[in-house]
């Protein structure tokens, strides 16, 4: 939870103005609050735009480049849709970066990456609960081997599902940090060398798995851009339609989860780490392991096993066919609902295929080359085309909307999200009572800053700024007012005993000196509308729990001095009291007029700075 206060700050000052500690401000005039609210962009919920990210591969599973909007035909429920925007995202197109040999002063930071960023965002979900003990060492070795040689500039985050779900490494392109997160020589919390408690902690449980996937996707929701979620497991107990034994509420959770994936632009890439089965089900004897004829199992098993290693997945015999002969994910799940039809291994392969196809991803099974699968999911599927449209059917009924994308050219494979549920478009699946792995903050609709203030979220550089972060004084016991604010944060709320005040903790005061440089700050004429910004700072512990957070609104004043108005610089100071247990400070800035956001994250403790020598007056 962030606390806020509104204050007015001149843009063009030689000295920074201090933002006061975050607190309620009941004395602020109503006109000021109304004016601030009017500056926030408003998006009406009746205007919907569906984003469809399309990966196009040729017959050799290589990315297809050079396509234009006119090459695509997009329909919803069989009705042609007008493509409103079309963007090409090439894996090898780098982002901005800091020039070589640039050295920033101590504890000065900029939200510009040190090396060019490449590709979309990648998330590895290392699901130890659903990996057999015998498969864990090789899976870990292959993931670490991939990390050592992953393409420079690719940004990964790493979640591990063991005793709990933990974000063990936020988004980074640093190979050494990612490698250290899994290195058994330097074990980190929640990343055991071998996890032996899976059978007791949700192995094969679809409700638990839905909860885990919900936590990961809610962490990604609000973060701009496409994401490839690479899910490493040995079994994937997640149905895209409710089964006979599931409660009625589970269907609502499924719909809500699929729509969170839609809003967050997440494609799921399930990789089965179980390797090539020695005796594929039904292949040697024609019978199921538990007895009975299995001609259907043998046929499906041969098809699925042969195709899994290459990502080429057969569609015949695996469920109902949708329009145009494309396998329909919900249809496949209906087949899975028929108990005793398939062996459990084949069912797992079908679930992988259904999840990948429904979300626009890709699945691998029956392969010993986990490293190769990770490489393809990163480099090949890091190329995609982004299409948007506004549905011609504007009704809000809760039924499923089917999406189909076609190309005039033949022989290409298209991966994209196949459907969504209109009625559940704004709904969110409910988490269990367990504490989420990555702390999130309550955000208003269309808020672009606070969703990106979660620990481990990627650096954003749509709006560029620099910041000098420094400790002010030494740690001291928190005041009663400061403890009351800390008690509302996720990092402390769960530890507070009912009807008993929290014991006081040591807090450190930090000052953040921002410098926002942007052409939009240059005043075109005296009397023009002043700049409006939001500044946010949040502190987190090693478990991604928010310990404290502040957010401040700042408005500039238009300069009447022509020379001053050319500076295009906004300077401001913010202070935050951080508990001594904090490991990270994340800071962000939003331009309220354009909704552009910039963020960065600072690891604590800070490097020592050379004290500024005191000046003495001349005698």
Tab-separated table of N, CA, C and O in Angstrom, residues 466-561:
chain	number	residue	atom	x	y	z
A	466	UNK	N	17.068	10.288	-13.913
A	466	UNK	CA	18.189	9.845	-13.091
A	466	UNK	C	17.819	10.089	-11.636
A	466	UNK	O	16.942	10.906	-11.330
A	467	UNK	N	18.489	9.376	-10.728
A	467	UNK	CA	18.185	9.518	-9.313
A	467	UNK	C	19.442	9.284	-8.498
A	467	UNK	O	20.210	8.359	-8.768
A	468	UNK	N	19.631	10.143	-7.523
A	468	UNK	CA	20.693	9.958	-6.539
A	468	UNK	C	20.027	9.506	-5.249
A	468	UNK	O	19.212	10.227	-4.672
A	469	UNK	N	20.355	8.286	-4.811
A	469	UNK	CA	19.759	7.721	-3.602
A	469	UNK	C	20.833	7.707	-2.519
A	469	UNK	O	21.933	7.186	-2.727
A	470	UNK	N	20.514	8.263	-1.353
A	470	UNK	CA	21.511	8.297	-0.274
A	470	UNK	C	20.830	8.212	1.078
A	470	UNK	O	19.673	8.627	1.252
A	471	UNK	N	21.554	7.629	2.034
A	471	UNK	CA	21.062	7.551	3.406
A	471	UNK	C	21.253	8.893	4.086
A	471	UNK	O	22.278	9.552	3.922
A	472	UNK	N	20.255	9.285	4.864
A	472	UNK	CA	20.314	10.546	5.596
A	472	UNK	C	20.397	10.209	7.087
A	472	UNK	O	19.409	9.801	7.704
A	473	UNK	N	21.579	10.376	7.675
A	473	UNK	CA	21.759	10.043	9.068
A	473	UNK	C	21.970	8.562	9.283
A	473	UNK	O	22.341	7.815	8.367
A	474	UNK	N	21.709	8.106	10.498
A	474	UNK	CA	21.894	6.698	10.859
A	474	UNK	C	20.553	6.118	11.265
A	474	UNK	O	19.602	6.845	11.567
A	475	UNK	N	20.429	4.759	11.275
A	475	UNK	CA	19.152	4.150	11.676
A	475	UNK	C	18.746	4.569	13.077
A	475	UNK	O	19.583	4.763	13.971
A	476	UNK	N	17.435	4.698	13.267
A	476	UNK	CA	16.872	5.083	14.561
A	476	UNK	C	15.545	4.373	14.750
A	476	UNK	O	14.918	3.909	13.784
A	477	UNK	N	15.104	4.258	16.009
A	477	UNK	CA	13.834	3.612	16.281
A	477	UNK	C	12.691	4.382	15.625
A	477	UNK	O	12.650	5.612	15.657
A	478	UNK	N	11.783	3.642	15.018
A	478	UNK	CA	10.653	4.271	14.345
A	478	UNK	C	9.725	4.921	15.356
A	478	UNK	O	9.524	4.418	16.464
A	479	UNK	N	9.153	6.032	14.969
A	479	UNK	CA	8.171	6.708	15.814
A	479	UNK	C	6.849	5.946	15.760
A	479	UNK	O	6.645	5.052	14.924
A	480	UNK	N	5.935	6.308	16.645
A	480	UNK	CA	4.620	5.663	16.665
A	480	UNK	C	3.899	5.872	15.339
A	480	UNK	O	3.230	4.966	14.823
A	481	UNK	N	4.009	7.056	14.764
A	481	UNK	CA	3.369	7.338	13.474
A	481	UNK	C	3.978	6.486	12.365
A	481	UNK	O	3.266	5.949	11.515
A	482	UNK	N	5.302	6.362	12.371
A	482	UNK	CA	5.964	5.541	11.356
A	482	UNK	C	5.594	4.073	11.509
A	482	UNK	O	5.378	3.376	10.522
A	483	UNK	N	5.491	3.582	12.749
A	483	UNK	CA	5.104	2.193	12.965
A	483	UNK	C	3.674	1.937	12.511
A	483	UNK	O	3.362	0.866	11.986
A	484	UNK	N	2.798	2.914	12.684
A	484	UNK	CA	1.417	2.759	12.228
A	484	UNK	C	1.370	2.610	10.716
A	484	UNK	O	0.580	1.830	10.165
A	485	UNK	N	2.228	3.364	10.016
A	485	UNK	CA	2.277	3.244	8.561
A	485	UNK	C	2.872	1.911	8.149
A	485	UNK	O	2.366	1.249	7.237
A	486	UNK	N	3.929	1.473	8.832
A	486	UNK	CA	4.555	0.195	8.498
A	486	UNK	C	3.589	-0.963	8.726
A	486	UNK	O	3.617	-1.957	7.993
A	487	UNK	N	2.728	-0.849	9.730
A	487	UNK	CA	1.804	-1.928	10.061
A	487	UNK	C	0.830	-2.224	8.938
A	487	UNK	O	0.248	-3.309	8.879
A	488	UNK	N	0.619	-1.258	8.027
A	488	UNK	CA	-0.305	-1.455	6.911
A	488	UNK	C	0.350	-2.108	5.706
A	488	UNK	O	-0.326	-2.426	4.731
A	489	UNK	N	1.658	-2.303	5.743
A	489	UNK	CA	2.368	-2.850	4.593
A	489	UNK	C	2.363	-4.379	4.622
A	489	UNK	O	2.323	-4.988	5.700
A	490	UNK	N	2.406	-5.029	3.433
A	490	UNK	CA	2.369	-6.503	3.386
A	490	UNK	C	3.486	-7.160	4.181
A	490	UNK	O	3.324	-8.265	4.683
A	491	UNK	N	4.630	-6.494	4.304
A	491	UNK	CA	5.749	-7.099	5.004
A	491	UNK	C	5.547	-7.198	6.504
A	491	UNK	O	6.248	-7.952	7.171
A	492	UNK	N	4.570	-6.440	7.035
A	492	UNK	CA	4.358	-6.436	8.475
A	492	UNK	C	2.957	-6.873	8.878
A	492	UNK	O	2.741	-7.327	9.998
A	493	UNK	N	2.002	-6.750	7.986
A	493	UNK	CA	0.610	-7.035	8.338
A	493	UNK	C	0.440	-8.464	8.847
A	493	UNK	O	-0.308	-8.723	9.790
A	494	UNK	N	1.155	-9.410	8.222
A	494	UNK	CA	0.999	-10.810	8.616
A	494	UNK	C	1.679	-11.154	9.921
A	494	UNK	O	1.397	-12.197	10.515
A	495	UNK	N	2.570	-10.302	10.424
A	495	UNK	CA	3.299	-10.601	11.656
A	495	UNK	C	2.689	-9.926	12.870
A	495	UNK	O	3.086	-10.205	13.991
A	496	UNK	N	1.753	-9.065	12.634
A	496	UNK	CA	1.154	-8.310	13.753
A	496	UNK	C	0.099	-9.160	14.458
A	496	UNK	O	-0.811	-9.685	13.827
A	497	UNK	N	0.231	-9.309	15.760
A	497	UNK	CA	-0.731	-10.064	16.532
A	497	UNK	C	-1.956	-9.213	16.833
A	497	UNK	O	-1.857	-8.013	17.049
A	498	UNK	N	-3.086	-9.879	16.852
A	498	UNK	CA	-4.343	-9.164	17.054
A	498	UNK	C	-4.350	-8.442	18.388
A	498	UNK	O	-3.977	-8.990	19.420
A	499	UNK	N	-4.792	-7.189	18.359
A	499	UNK	CA	-4.937	-6.348	19.547
A	499	UNK	C	-3.612	-6.066	20.243
A	499	UNK	O	-3.596	-5.610	21.394
A	500	UNK	N	-2.492	-6.323	19.591
A	500	UNK	CA	-1.196	-6.029	20.188
A	500	UNK	C	-0.379	-5.182	19.233
A	500	UNK	O	-0.241	-5.529	18.057
A	501	UNK	N	0.153	-4.067	19.718
A	501	UNK	CA	0.963	-3.222	18.821
A	501	UNK	C	2.259	-3.907	18.457
A	501	UNK	O	2.789	-4.730	19.201
A	502	UNK	N	2.772	-3.584	17.298
A	502	UNK	CA	4.056	-4.129	16.865
A	502	UNK	C	5.180	-3.489	17.657
A	502	UNK	O	5.100	-2.322	18.028
A	503	UNK	N	6.197	-4.271	17.917
A	503	UNK	CA	7.364	-3.712	18.574
A	503	UNK	C	8.094	-2.796	17.593
A	503	UNK	O	8.122	-3.043	16.384
A	504	UNK	N	8.673	-1.747	18.102
A	504	UNK	CA	9.337	-0.759	17.256
A	504	UNK	C	10.554	-1.357	16.565
A	504	UNK	O	11.243	-2.221	17.109
A	505	UNK	N	10.803	-0.921	15.342
A	505	UNK	CA	11.942	-1.391	14.564
A	505	UNK	C	12.825	-0.197	14.213
A	505	UNK	O	12.394	0.955	14.269
A	506	UNK	N	14.061	-0.502	13.851
A	506	UNK	CA	14.963	0.547	13.385
A	506	UNK	C	14.644	0.896	11.938
A	506	UNK	O	14.422	0.001	11.111
A	507	UNK	N	14.610	2.179	11.645
A	507	UNK	CA	14.369	2.630	10.274
A	507	UNK	C	15.487	3.570	9.855
A	507	UNK	O	16.085	4.266	10.678
A	508	UNK	N	15.767	3.547	8.554
A	508	UNK	CA	16.767	4.424	7.959
A	508	UNK	C	16.071	5.391	7.018
A	508	UNK	O	15.254	4.975	6.188
A	509	UNK	N	16.381	6.649	7.134
A	509	UNK	CA	15.807	7.643	6.228
A	509	UNK	C	16.670	7.723	4.974
A	509	UNK	O	17.892	7.847	5.049
A	510	UNK	N	16.016	7.600	3.815
A	510	UNK	CA	16.706	7.744	2.533
A	510	UNK	C	16.130	8.939	1.789
A	510	UNK	O	14.914	9.200	1.836
A	511	UNK	N	16.995	9.633	1.101
A	511	UNK	CA	16.602	10.733	0.227
A	511	UNK	C	16.817	10.311	-1.218
A	511	UNK	O	17.856	9.741	-1.559
A	512	UNK	N	15.836	10.608	-2.043
A	512	UNK	CA	15.924	10.312	-3.474
A	512	UNK	C	15.823	11.631	-4.222
A	512	UNK	O	14.775	12.298	-4.185
A	513	UNK	N	16.891	12.024	-4.887
A	513	UNK	CA	16.909	13.243	-5.693
A	513	UNK	C	16.700	12.872	-7.156
A	513	UNK	O	17.579	12.290	-7.786
A	514	UNK	N	15.527	13.207	-7.678
A	514	UNK	CA	15.169	12.883	-9.058
A	514	UNK	C	15.578	14.023	-9.989
A	514	UNK	O	15.532	15.195	-9.620
A	515	UNK	N	15.880	13.636	-11.200
A	515	UNK	CA	16.108	14.613	-12.272
A	515	UNK	C	15.462	14.033	-13.530
A	515	UNK	O	15.972	13.076	-14.127
A	516	UNK	N	14.327	14.584	-13.893
A	516	UNK	CA	13.600	14.143	-15.083
A	516	UNK	C	13.943	15.079	-16.224
A	516	UNK	O	13.767	16.297	-16.109
A	517	UNK	N	14.438	14.523	-17.305
A	517	UNK	CA	14.819	15.316	-18.471
A	517	UNK	C	13.957	14.888	-19.645
A	517	UNK	O	13.991	13.725	-20.052
A	518	UNK	N	13.202	15.828	-20.175
A	518	UNK	CA	12.301	15.466	-21.265
A	518	UNK	C	11.952	16.709	-22.075
A	518	UNK	O	11.773	17.797	-21.522
A	519	UNK	N	11.856	16.545	-23.373
A	519	UNK	CA	11.509	17.670	-24.238
A	519	UNK	C	10.136	18.234	-23.911
A	519	UNK	O	9.874	19.411	-24.116
A	520	UNK	N	9.259	17.360	-23.377
A	520	UNK	CA	7.908	17.826	-23.062
A	520	UNK	C	7.903	18.856	-21.942
A	520	UNK	O	6.918	19.567	-21.753
A	521	UNK	N	9.011	18.953	-21.201
A	521	UNK	CA	9.074	19.907	-20.105
A	521	UNK	C	9.374	21.318	-20.575
A	521	UNK	O	9.244	22.273	-19.818
A	522	UNK	N	9.835	21.472	-21.800
A	522	UNK	CA	10.172	22.795	-22.307
A	522	UNK	C	8.886	23.569	-22.555
A	522	UNK	O	8.019	23.147	-23.319
A	523	UNK	N	8.741	24.685	-21.894
A	523	UNK	CA	7.526	25.484	-22.025
A	523	UNK	C	7.502	26.183	-23.379
A	523	UNK	O	8.458	26.859	-23.749
A	524	UNK	N	6.421	26.027	-24.102
A	524	UNK	CA	6.316	26.671	-25.404
A	524	UNK	C	5.929	28.145	-25.264
A	524	UNK	O	6.265	28.962	-26.096
A	525	UNK	N	5.179	28.459	-24.217
A	525	UNK	CA	4.761	29.850	-24.021
A	525	UNK	C	4.372	30.028	-22.570
A	525	UNK	O	3.978	29.077	-21.891
A	526	UNK	N	4.490	31.259	-22.104
A	526	UNK	CA	4.091	31.561	-20.735
A	526	UNK	C	2.602	31.292	-20.580
A	526	UNK	O	1.801	31.610	-21.452
A	527	UNK	N	2.244	30.674	-19.469
A	527	UNK	CA	0.845	30.380	-19.209
A	527	UNK	C	0.397	29.030	-19.699
A	527	UNK	O	-0.767	28.683	-19.555
A	528	UNK	N	1.288	28.242	-20.298
A	528	UNK	CA	0.903	26.914	-20.742
A	528	UNK	C	0.717	26.000	-19.537
A	528	UNK	O	1.175	26.296	-18.436
A	529	UNK	N	0.077	24.871	-19.744
A	529	UNK	CA	-0.245	23.954	-18.655
A	529	UNK	C	1.022	23.389	-18.040
A	529	UNK	O	1.886	22.880	-18.739
A	530	UNK	N	1.179	23.445	-16.709
A	530	UNK	CA	2.404	22.947	-16.082
A	530	UNK	C	2.479	21.424	-16.143
A	530	UNK	O	1.470	20.730	-16.302
A	531	UNK	N	3.688	20.925	-16.021
A	531	UNK	CA	3.906	19.480	-16.044
A	531	UNK	C	3.326	18.836	-14.783
A	531	UNK	O	3.316	19.444	-13.720
A	532	UNK	N	2.837	17.616	-14.913
A	532	UNK	CA	2.262	16.875	-13.801
A	532	UNK	C	2.945	15.509	-13.731
A	532	UNK	O	2.960	14.766	-14.700
A	533	UNK	N	3.511	15.188	-12.563
A	533	UNK	CA	4.238	13.936	-12.406
A	533	UNK	C	3.817	13.223	-11.133
A	533	UNK	O	3.351	13.844	-10.171
A	534	UNK	N	4.005	11.905	-11.147
A	534	UNK	CA	3.919	11.088	-9.945
A	534	UNK	C	5.306	10.513	-9.672
A	534	UNK	O	5.976	10.049	-10.590
A	535	UNK	N	5.708	10.543	-8.406
A	535	UNK	CA	6.974	9.965	-7.977
A	535	UNK	C	6.673	8.913	-6.917
A	535	UNK	O	5.967	9.194	-5.944
A	536	UNK	N	7.213	7.717	-7.082
A	536	UNK	CA	6.939	6.626	-6.141
A	536	UNK	C	8.236	5.975	-5.709
A	536	UNK	O	9.185	5.856	-6.487
A	537	UNK	N	8.282	5.556	-4.443
A	537	UNK	CA	9.408	4.802	-3.907
A	537	UNK	C	8.854	3.718	-3.009
A	537	UNK	O	7.886	3.944	-2.269
A	538	UNK	N	9.436	2.526	-3.070
A	538	UNK	CA	8.981	1.404	-2.249
A	538	UNK	C	10.183	0.585	-1.820
A	538	UNK	O	11.134	0.413	-2.589
A	539	UNK	N	10.125	0.078	-0.580
A	539	UNK	CA	11.196	-0.759	-0.038
A	539	UNK	C	10.683	-2.180	0.128
A	539	UNK	O	9.520	-2.399	0.507
A	540	UNK	N	11.549	-3.172	-0.151
A	540	UNK	CA	11.176	-4.582	-0.096
A	540	UNK	C	12.235	-5.374	0.652
A	540	UNK	O	13.413	-4.991	0.697
A	541	UNK	N	11.799	-6.527	1.208
A	541	UNK	CA	12.764	-7.439	1.806
A	541	UNK	C	13.126	-8.527	0.797
A	541	UNK	O	12.689	-8.496	-0.361
A	542	UNK	N	13.912	-9.518	1.228
A	542	UNK	CA	14.382	-10.560	0.317
A	542	UNK	C	13.260	-11.452	-0.202
A	542	UNK	O	13.423	-12.137	-1.213
A	543	UNK	N	12.121	-11.478	0.497
A	543	UNK	CA	10.986	-12.293	0.069
A	543	UNK	C	9.986	-11.485	-0.750
A	543	UNK	O	8.833	-11.899	-0.913
A	544	UNK	N	10.417	-10.334	-1.262
A	544	UNK	CA	9.601	-9.482	-2.138
A	544	UNK	C	8.425	-8.836	-1.417
A	544	UNK	O	7.512	-8.327	-2.063
A	545	UNK	N	8.420	-8.851	-0.099
A	545	UNK	CA	7.339	-8.198	0.645
A	545	UNK	C	7.625	-6.702	0.769
A	545	UNK	O	8.734	-6.307	1.117
A	546	UNK	N	6.601	-5.898	0.509
A	546	UNK	CA	6.770	-4.457	0.622
A	546	UNK	C	6.827	-4.059	2.085
A	546	UNK	O	5.956	-4.401	2.881
A	547	UNK	N	7.874	-3.313	2.446
A	547	UNK	CA	8.053	-2.858	3.819
A	547	UNK	C	7.537	-1.447	4.033
A	547	UNK	O	7.092	-1.104	5.121
A	548	UNK	N	7.620	-0.635	3.004
A	548	UNK	CA	7.076	0.722	3.078
A	548	UNK	C	7.014	1.286	1.664
A	548	UNK	O	7.794	0.875	0.795
A	549	UNK	N	6.101	2.210	1.449
A	549	UNK	CA	5.985	2.818	0.135
A	549	UNK	C	5.380	4.204	0.214
A	549	UNK	O	4.522	4.464	1.058
A	550	UNK	N	5.845	5.089	-0.636
A	550	UNK	CA	5.297	6.440	-0.710
A	550	UNK	C	5.082	6.791	-2.170
A	550	UNK	O	5.798	6.323	-3.059
A	551	UNK	N	4.086	7.608	-2.401
A	551	UNK	CA	3.843	8.120	-3.751
A	551	UNK	C	3.423	9.569	-3.612
A	551	UNK	O	2.634	9.919	-2.730
A	552	UNK	N	3.985	10.436	-4.457
A	552	UNK	CA	3.743	11.870	-4.363
A	552	UNK	C	3.419	12.430	-5.735
A	552	UNK	O	4.011	12.023	-6.737
A	553	UNK	N	2.476	13.361	-5.761
A	553	UNK	CA	2.169	14.108	-6.969
A	553	UNK	C	2.945	15.416	-6.941
A	553	UNK	O	3.063	16.057	-5.896
A	554	UNK	N	3.492	15.791	-8.061
A	554	UNK	CA	4.239	17.038	-8.149
A	554	UNK	C	3.861	17.758	-9.424
A	554	UNK	O	3.787	17.144	-10.497
A	555	UNK	N	3.591	19.053	-9.300
A	555	UNK	CA	3.241	19.854	-10.468
A	555	UNK	C	4.247	20.970	-10.613
A	555	UNK	O	4.707	21.548	-9.626
A	556	UNK	N	4.601	21.288	-11.831
A	556	UNK	CA	5.572	22.335	-12.089
A	556	UNK	C	4.905	23.659	-12.366
A	556	UNK	O	3.691	23.759	-12.533
A	557	UNK	N	5.706	24.678	-12.402
A	557	UNK	CA	5.238	26.024	-12.736
A	557	UNK	C	5.905	26.465	-14.025
A	557	UNK	O	7.100	26.278	-14.213
A	558	UNK	N	5.106	27.024	-14.909
A	558	UNK	CA	5.654	27.489	-16.183
A	558	UNK	C	6.526	28.716	-15.960
A	558	UNK	O	6.123	29.673	-15.301
A	559	UNK	N	7.708	28.688	-16.500
A	559	UNK	CA	8.618	29.816	-16.348
A	559	UNK	C	8.311	30.882	-17.396
A	559	UNK	O	7.995	30.585	-18.539
A	560	UNK	N	8.407	32.138	-16.989
A	560	UNK	CA	8.219	33.234	-17.930
A	560	UNK	C	9.557	33.700	-18.480
A	560	UNK	O	9.615	34.590	-19.312
A	561	UNK	N	10.613	33.101	-18.008
A	561	UNK	CA	11.956	33.454	-18.473
A	561	UNK	C	12.307	32.573	-19.666
A	561	UNK	O	12.412	31.359	-19.539
